[in-house]
Amino acid sequence: MNKTIILLLFFISIIGNAQDLKIIRAQYPDAVKSSEAASKLEAELSRIDNSSKPVLLAYKGAVLTLKAKFAKKKGDKKEFFKEGVALIESAVSADASNVEIRYIRLSVQENSPKFLGYHKNIEEDKEFILKNYGSISSAELKETIKDFVMKSENFEQQEKIQFN
């Protein structure tokens, strides 16, 4: 009986995480554009912590960097950005072979002001995405990354061809 309940809770958790991830993936590109969308995504990620899946941690970190972008006070901007970067780097350390996490980090680094100095992995993540894009099994994730790449100034026109 106990094993059945534990197994049921495990599967509900997996399904819940998959559904959450689908929603988060869909909301992330919009969150970059508006503080309202960023706040909505932040609410979706409110229960994510260091024990969560690394990809969810990366999204939470990215949202914190967006919160920094939209914050009014300079001190808040700095704190949100530092906390967000720490979560992203923690996610990369936990799962460096995850294309989605690399895409998230690249999107944040690409959109970070130069003076913040968070740009050292742009080439590395770009190359990783180019090399591993074909191995992505999720159609919606592939589409999200493709849309990002097509708008990115870090990918050459000849590199973008492989995403068509």
PDB file of C-alpha atoms in Angstrom:
ATOM      1  CA  MET A   1       0.000   0.000   0.000  1.00  0.00           C
ATOM      2  CA  ASN A   2       2.727   2.477   0.983  1.00  0.00           C
ATOM      3  CA  LYS A   3       4.713   1.687  -2.159  1.00  0.00           C
ATOM      4  CA  THR A   4       1.642   2.397  -4.304  1.00  0.00           C
ATOM      5  CA  ILE A   5       1.112   5.804  -2.678  1.00  0.00           C
ATOM      6  CA  ILE A   6       4.787   6.709  -3.011  1.00  0.00           C
ATOM      7  CA  LEU A   7       4.800   5.628  -6.646  1.00  0.00           C
ATOM      8  CA  LEU A   8       1.631   7.611  -7.345  1.00  0.00           C
ATOM      9  CA  LEU A   9       3.069  10.742  -5.732  1.00  0.00           C
ATOM     10  CA  PHE A  10       6.276  10.290  -7.727  1.00  0.00           C
ATOM     11  CA  PHE A  11       4.387  10.159 -11.042  1.00  0.00           C
ATOM     12  CA  ILE A  12       2.200  13.123 -10.105  1.00  0.00           C
ATOM     13  CA  SER A  13       5.367  15.054  -9.301  1.00  0.00           C
ATOM     14  CA  ILE A  14       6.920  14.174 -12.677  1.00  0.00           C
ATOM     15  CA  ILE A  15       3.780  15.144 -14.573  1.00  0.00           C
ATOM     16  CA  GLY A  16       3.500  18.366 -12.563  1.00  0.00           C
ATOM     17  CA  ASN A  17       7.128  19.299 -13.287  1.00  0.00           C
ATOM     18  CA  ALA A  18       6.696  18.570 -16.986  1.00  0.00           C
ATOM     19  CA  GLN A  19       3.579  20.735 -17.130  1.00  0.00           C
ATOM     20  CA  ASP A  20       5.311  23.500 -15.160  1.00  0.00           C
ATOM     21  CA  LEU A  21       8.279  23.373 -17.519  1.00  0.00           C
ATOM     22  CA  LYS A  22       6.017  23.639 -20.557  1.00  0.00           C
ATOM     23  CA  ILE A  23       4.345  26.740 -19.104  1.00  0.00           C
ATOM     24  CA  ILE A  24       7.677  28.260 -18.084  1.00  0.00           C
ATOM     25  CA  ARG A  25       9.177  27.665 -21.534  1.00  0.00           C
ATOM     26  CA  ALA A  26       6.216  29.389 -23.154  1.00  0.00           C
ATOM     27  CA  GLN A  27       6.337  32.382 -20.794  1.00  0.00           C
ATOM     28  CA  TYR A  28      10.103  32.989 -20.748  1.00  0.00           C
ATOM     29  CA  PRO A  29      10.490  34.763 -24.125  1.00  0.00           C
ATOM     30  CA  ASP A  30       7.673  37.174 -23.189  1.00  0.00           C
ATOM     31  CA  ALA A  31       9.149  37.821 -19.742  1.00  0.00           C
ATOM     32  CA  VAL A  32      12.193  39.374 -21.415  1.00  0.00           C
ATOM     33  CA  LYS A  33       9.933  42.048 -22.931  1.00  0.00           C
ATOM     34  CA  SER A  34       7.745  43.195 -20.029  1.00  0.00           C
ATOM     35  CA  SER A  35       7.827  43.475 -16.268  1.00  0.00           C
ATOM     36  CA  GLU A  36       4.263  42.116 -16.059  1.00  0.00           C
ATOM     37  CA  ALA A  37       5.246  38.930 -17.898  1.00  0.00           C
ATOM     38  CA  ALA A  38       8.406  38.654 -15.775  1.00  0.00           C
ATOM     39  CA  SER A  39       6.328  38.980 -12.583  1.00  0.00           C
ATOM     40  CA  LYS A  40       3.907  36.313 -13.797  1.00  0.00           C
ATOM     41  CA  LEU A  41       6.797  33.941 -14.506  1.00  0.00           C
ATOM     42  CA  GLU A  42       8.394  34.761 -11.172  1.00  0.00           C
ATOM     43  CA  ALA A  43       5.151  33.665  -9.488  1.00  0.00           C
ATOM     44  CA  GLU A  44       5.270  30.360 -11.429  1.00  0.00           C
ATOM     45  CA  LEU A  45       8.803  29.815 -10.132  1.00  0.00           C
ATOM     46  CA  SER A  46       8.230  30.940  -6.543  1.00  0.00           C
ATOM     47  CA  ARG A  47       8.510  27.443  -5.065  1.00  0.00           C
ATOM     48  CA  ILE A  48      11.710  26.572  -6.951  1.00  0.00           C
ATOM     49  CA  ASP A  49      14.756  26.212  -4.702  1.00  0.00           C
ATOM     50  CA  ASN A  50      18.245  24.680  -4.779  1.00  0.00           C
ATOM     51  CA  SER A  51      16.777  21.172  -4.508  1.00  0.00           C
ATOM     52  CA  SER A  52      14.717  21.643  -7.692  1.00  0.00           C
ATOM     53  CA  LYS A  53      15.674  20.395 -11.145  1.00  0.00           C
ATOM     54  CA  PRO A  54      18.621  22.410 -12.517  1.00  0.00           C
ATOM     55  CA  VAL A  55      16.639  23.619 -15.546  1.00  0.00           C
ATOM     56  CA  LEU A  56      13.980  25.128 -13.252  1.00  0.00           C
ATOM     57  CA  LEU A  57      16.747  26.725 -11.197  1.00  0.00           C
ATOM     58  CA  ALA A  58      18.161  28.250 -14.386  1.00  0.00           C
ATOM     59  CA  TYR A  59      14.779  29.718 -15.315  1.00  0.00           C
ATOM     60  CA  LYS A  60      14.379  31.147 -11.814  1.00  0.00           C
ATOM     61  CA  GLY A  61      17.832  32.719 -12.111  1.00  0.00           C
ATOM     62  CA  ALA A  62      16.957  34.190 -15.489  1.00  0.00           C
ATOM     63  CA  VAL A  63      13.751  35.671 -14.082  1.00  0.00           C
ATOM     64  CA  LEU A  64      15.705  37.277 -11.244  1.00  0.00           C
ATOM     65  CA  THR A  65      18.004  38.922 -13.794  1.00  0.00           C
ATOM     66  CA  LEU A  66      14.873  40.199 -15.550  1.00  0.00           C
ATOM     67  CA  LYS A  67      13.594  41.469 -12.226  1.00  0.00           C
ATOM     68  CA  ALA A  68      16.887  43.377 -11.984  1.00  0.00           C
ATOM     69  CA  LYS A  69      16.266  44.831 -15.429  1.00  0.00           C
ATOM     70  CA  PHE A  70      12.847  46.146 -14.405  1.00  0.00           C
ATOM     71  CA  ALA A  71      13.746  47.207 -10.823  1.00  0.00           C
ATOM     72  CA  LYS A  72      13.761  50.919 -10.012  1.00  0.00           C
ATOM     73  CA  LYS A  73      16.403  51.035  -7.271  1.00  0.00           C
ATOM     74  CA  LYS A  74      20.063  50.545  -8.181  1.00  0.00           C
ATOM     75  CA  GLY A  75      20.654  48.369  -5.095  1.00  0.00           C
ATOM     76  CA  ASP A  76      17.745  46.093  -6.013  1.00  0.00           C
ATOM     77  CA  LYS A  77      19.027  45.788  -9.572  1.00  0.00           C
ATOM     78  CA  LYS A  78      22.422  44.656  -8.320  1.00  0.00           C
ATOM     79  CA  GLU A  79      21.046  42.165  -5.772  1.00  0.00           C
ATOM     80  CA  PHE A  80      18.527  40.573  -8.146  1.00  0.00           C
ATOM     81  CA  PHE A  81      21.142  40.259 -10.861  1.00  0.00           C
ATOM     82  CA  LYS A  82      23.773  38.704  -8.574  1.00  0.00           C
ATOM     83  CA  GLU A  83      21.255  36.235  -7.147  1.00  0.00           C
ATOM     84  CA  GLY A  84      19.983  35.343 -10.626  1.00  0.00           C
ATOM     85  CA  VAL A  85      23.478  34.754 -12.020  1.00  0.00           C
ATOM     86  CA  ALA A  86      24.344  32.578  -9.016  1.00  0.00           C
ATOM     87  CA  LEU A  87      21.296  30.377  -9.671  1.00  0.00           C
ATOM     88  CA  ILE A  88      22.084  30.098 -13.389  1.00  0.00           C
ATOM     89  CA  GLU A  89      25.699  29.155 -12.718  1.00  0.00           C
ATOM     90  CA  SER A  90      24.567  26.627 -10.108  1.00  0.00           C
ATOM     91  CA  ALA A  91      22.253  25.060 -12.714  1.00  0.00           C
ATOM     92  CA  VAL A  92      25.075  24.905 -15.280  1.00  0.00           C
ATOM     93  CA  SER A  93      27.361  23.283 -12.714  1.00  0.00           C
ATOM     94  CA  ALA A  94      24.682  20.726 -11.841  1.00  0.00           C
ATOM     95  CA  ASP A  95      23.863  19.832 -15.465  1.00  0.00           C
ATOM     96  CA  ALA A  96      26.419  21.265 -17.905  1.00  0.00           C
ATOM     97  CA  SER A  97      25.241  19.008 -20.748  1.00  0.00           C
ATOM     98  CA  ASN A  98      21.691  20.403 -20.731  1.00  0.00           C
ATOM     99  CA  VAL A  99      21.025  22.424 -23.913  1.00  0.00           C
ATOM    100  CA  GLU A 100      18.121  24.285 -22.342  1.00  0.00           C
ATOM    101  CA  ILE A 101      20.235  25.513 -19.433  1.00  0.00           C
ATOM    102  CA  ARG A 102      22.918  26.675 -21.880  1.00  0.00           C
ATOM    103  CA  TYR A 103      20.259  28.507 -23.919  1.00  0.00           C
ATOM    104  CA  ILE A 104      18.996  30.225 -20.763  1.00  0.00           C
ATOM    105  CA  ARG A 105      22.501  31.325 -19.761  1.00  0.00           C
ATOM    106  CA  LEU A 106      23.256  32.522 -23.281  1.00  0.00           C
ATOM    107  CA  SER A 107      20.024  34.526 -23.427  1.00  0.00           C
ATOM    108  CA  VAL A 108      20.851  36.227 -20.124  1.00  0.00           C
ATOM    109  CA  GLN A 109      24.473  36.936 -21.065  1.00  0.00           C
ATOM    110  CA  GLU A 110      23.449  38.280 -24.450  1.00  0.00           C
ATOM    111  CA  ASN A 111      21.017  40.718 -22.884  1.00  0.00           C
ATOM    112  CA  SER A 112      23.142  41.789 -19.910  1.00  0.00           C
ATOM    113  CA  PRO A 113      24.698  45.239 -20.020  1.00  0.00           C
ATOM    114  CA  LYS A 114      28.401  44.990 -20.838  1.00  0.00           C
ATOM    115  CA  PHE A 115      29.485  46.787 -17.650  1.00  0.00           C
ATOM    116  CA  LEU A 116      28.116  43.900 -15.551  1.00  0.00           C
ATOM    117  CA  GLY A 117      30.770  41.594 -16.994  1.00  0.00           C
ATOM    118  CA  TYR A 118      28.507  38.586 -17.426  1.00  0.00           C
ATOM    119  CA  HIS A 119      29.525  37.643 -20.954  1.00  0.00           C
ATOM    120  CA  LYS A 120      32.376  35.159 -20.618  1.00  0.00           C
ATOM    121  CA  ASN A 121      30.408  32.078 -21.736  1.00  0.00           C
ATOM    122  CA  ILE A 122      28.663  33.426 -24.829  1.00  0.00           C
ATOM    123  CA  GLU A 123      30.916  31.629 -27.341  1.00  0.00           C
ATOM    124  CA  GLU A 124      30.985  28.421 -25.290  1.00  0.00           C
ATOM    125  CA  ASP A 125      27.189  28.277 -24.970  1.00  0.00           C
ATOM    126  CA  LYS A 126      26.663  29.219 -28.607  1.00  0.00           C
ATOM    127  CA  GLU A 127      28.942  26.377 -29.739  1.00  0.00           C
ATOM    128  CA  PHE A 128      27.237  23.981 -27.343  1.00  0.00           C
ATOM    129  CA  ILE A 129      23.816  24.866 -28.743  1.00  0.00           C
ATOM    130  CA  LEU A 130      25.046  24.526 -32.334  1.00  0.00           C
ATOM    131  CA  LYS A 131      26.506  21.106 -31.575  1.00  0.00           C
ATOM    132  CA  ASN A 132      23.595  19.740 -29.525  1.00  0.00           C
ATOM    133  CA  TYR A 133      20.458  21.358 -30.992  1.00  0.00           C
ATOM    134  CA  GLY A 134      19.646  18.233 -33.016  1.00  0.00           C
ATOM    135  CA  SER A 135      19.484  16.100 -29.879  1.00  0.00           C
ATOM    136  CA  ILE A 136      16.609  18.079 -28.317  1.00  0.00           C
ATOM    137  CA  SER A 137      13.514  15.885 -28.134  1.00  0.00           C
ATOM    138  CA  SER A 138      10.956  18.536 -27.140  1.00  0.00           C
ATOM    139  CA  ALA A 139       9.385  20.207 -30.190  1.00  0.00           C
ATOM    140  CA  GLU A 140       8.405  23.318 -28.245  1.00  0.00           C
ATOM    141  CA  LEU A 141      11.897  23.712 -26.765  1.00  0.00           C
ATOM    142  CA  LYS A 142      13.416  23.332 -30.237  1.00  0.00           C
ATOM    143  CA  GLU A 143      11.102  26.056 -31.522  1.00  0.00           C
ATOM    144  CA  THR A 144      11.913  28.364 -28.598  1.00  0.00           C
ATOM    145  CA  ILE A 145      15.653  27.967 -29.091  1.00  0.00           C
ATOM    146  CA  LYS A 146      15.294  28.368 -32.867  1.00  0.00           C
ATOM    147  CA  ASP A 147      13.379  31.651 -32.367  1.00  0.00           C
ATOM    148  CA  PHE A 148      16.085  32.868 -30.001  1.00  0.00           C
ATOM    149  CA  VAL A 149      18.908  31.941 -32.373  1.00  0.00           C
ATOM    150  CA  MET A 150      17.236  33.633 -35.342  1.00  0.00           C
ATOM    151  CA  LYS A 151      17.047  36.922 -33.406  1.00  0.00           C
ATOM    152  CA  SER A 152      20.485  36.604 -31.809  1.00  0.00           C
ATOM    153  CA  GLU A 153      23.357  38.772 -32.997  1.00  0.00           C
ATOM    154  CA  ASN A 154      25.861  36.179 -31.731  1.00  0.00           C
ATOM    155  CA  PHE A 155      24.968  33.594 -34.373  1.00  0.00           C
ATOM    156  CA  GLU A 156      26.284  34.131 -37.900  1.00  0.00           C
ATOM    157  CA  GLN A 157      23.855  33.881 -40.802  1.00  0.00           C
ATOM    158  CA  GLN A 158      25.497  30.623 -41.954  1.00  0.00           C
ATOM    159  CA  GLU A 159      25.040  29.149 -38.457  1.00  0.00           C
ATOM    160  CA  LYS A 160      21.364  30.111 -38.400  1.00  0.00           C
ATOM    161  CA  ILE A 161      20.767  28.052 -41.556  1.00  0.00           C
ATOM    162  CA  GLN A 162      21.014  24.801 -39.582  1.00  0.00           C
ATOM    163  CA  PHE A 163      17.965  25.862 -37.526  1.00  0.00           C
ATOM    164  CA  ASN A 164      15.651  26.024 -40.558  1.00  0.00           C
TER     165      ASN A 164
END
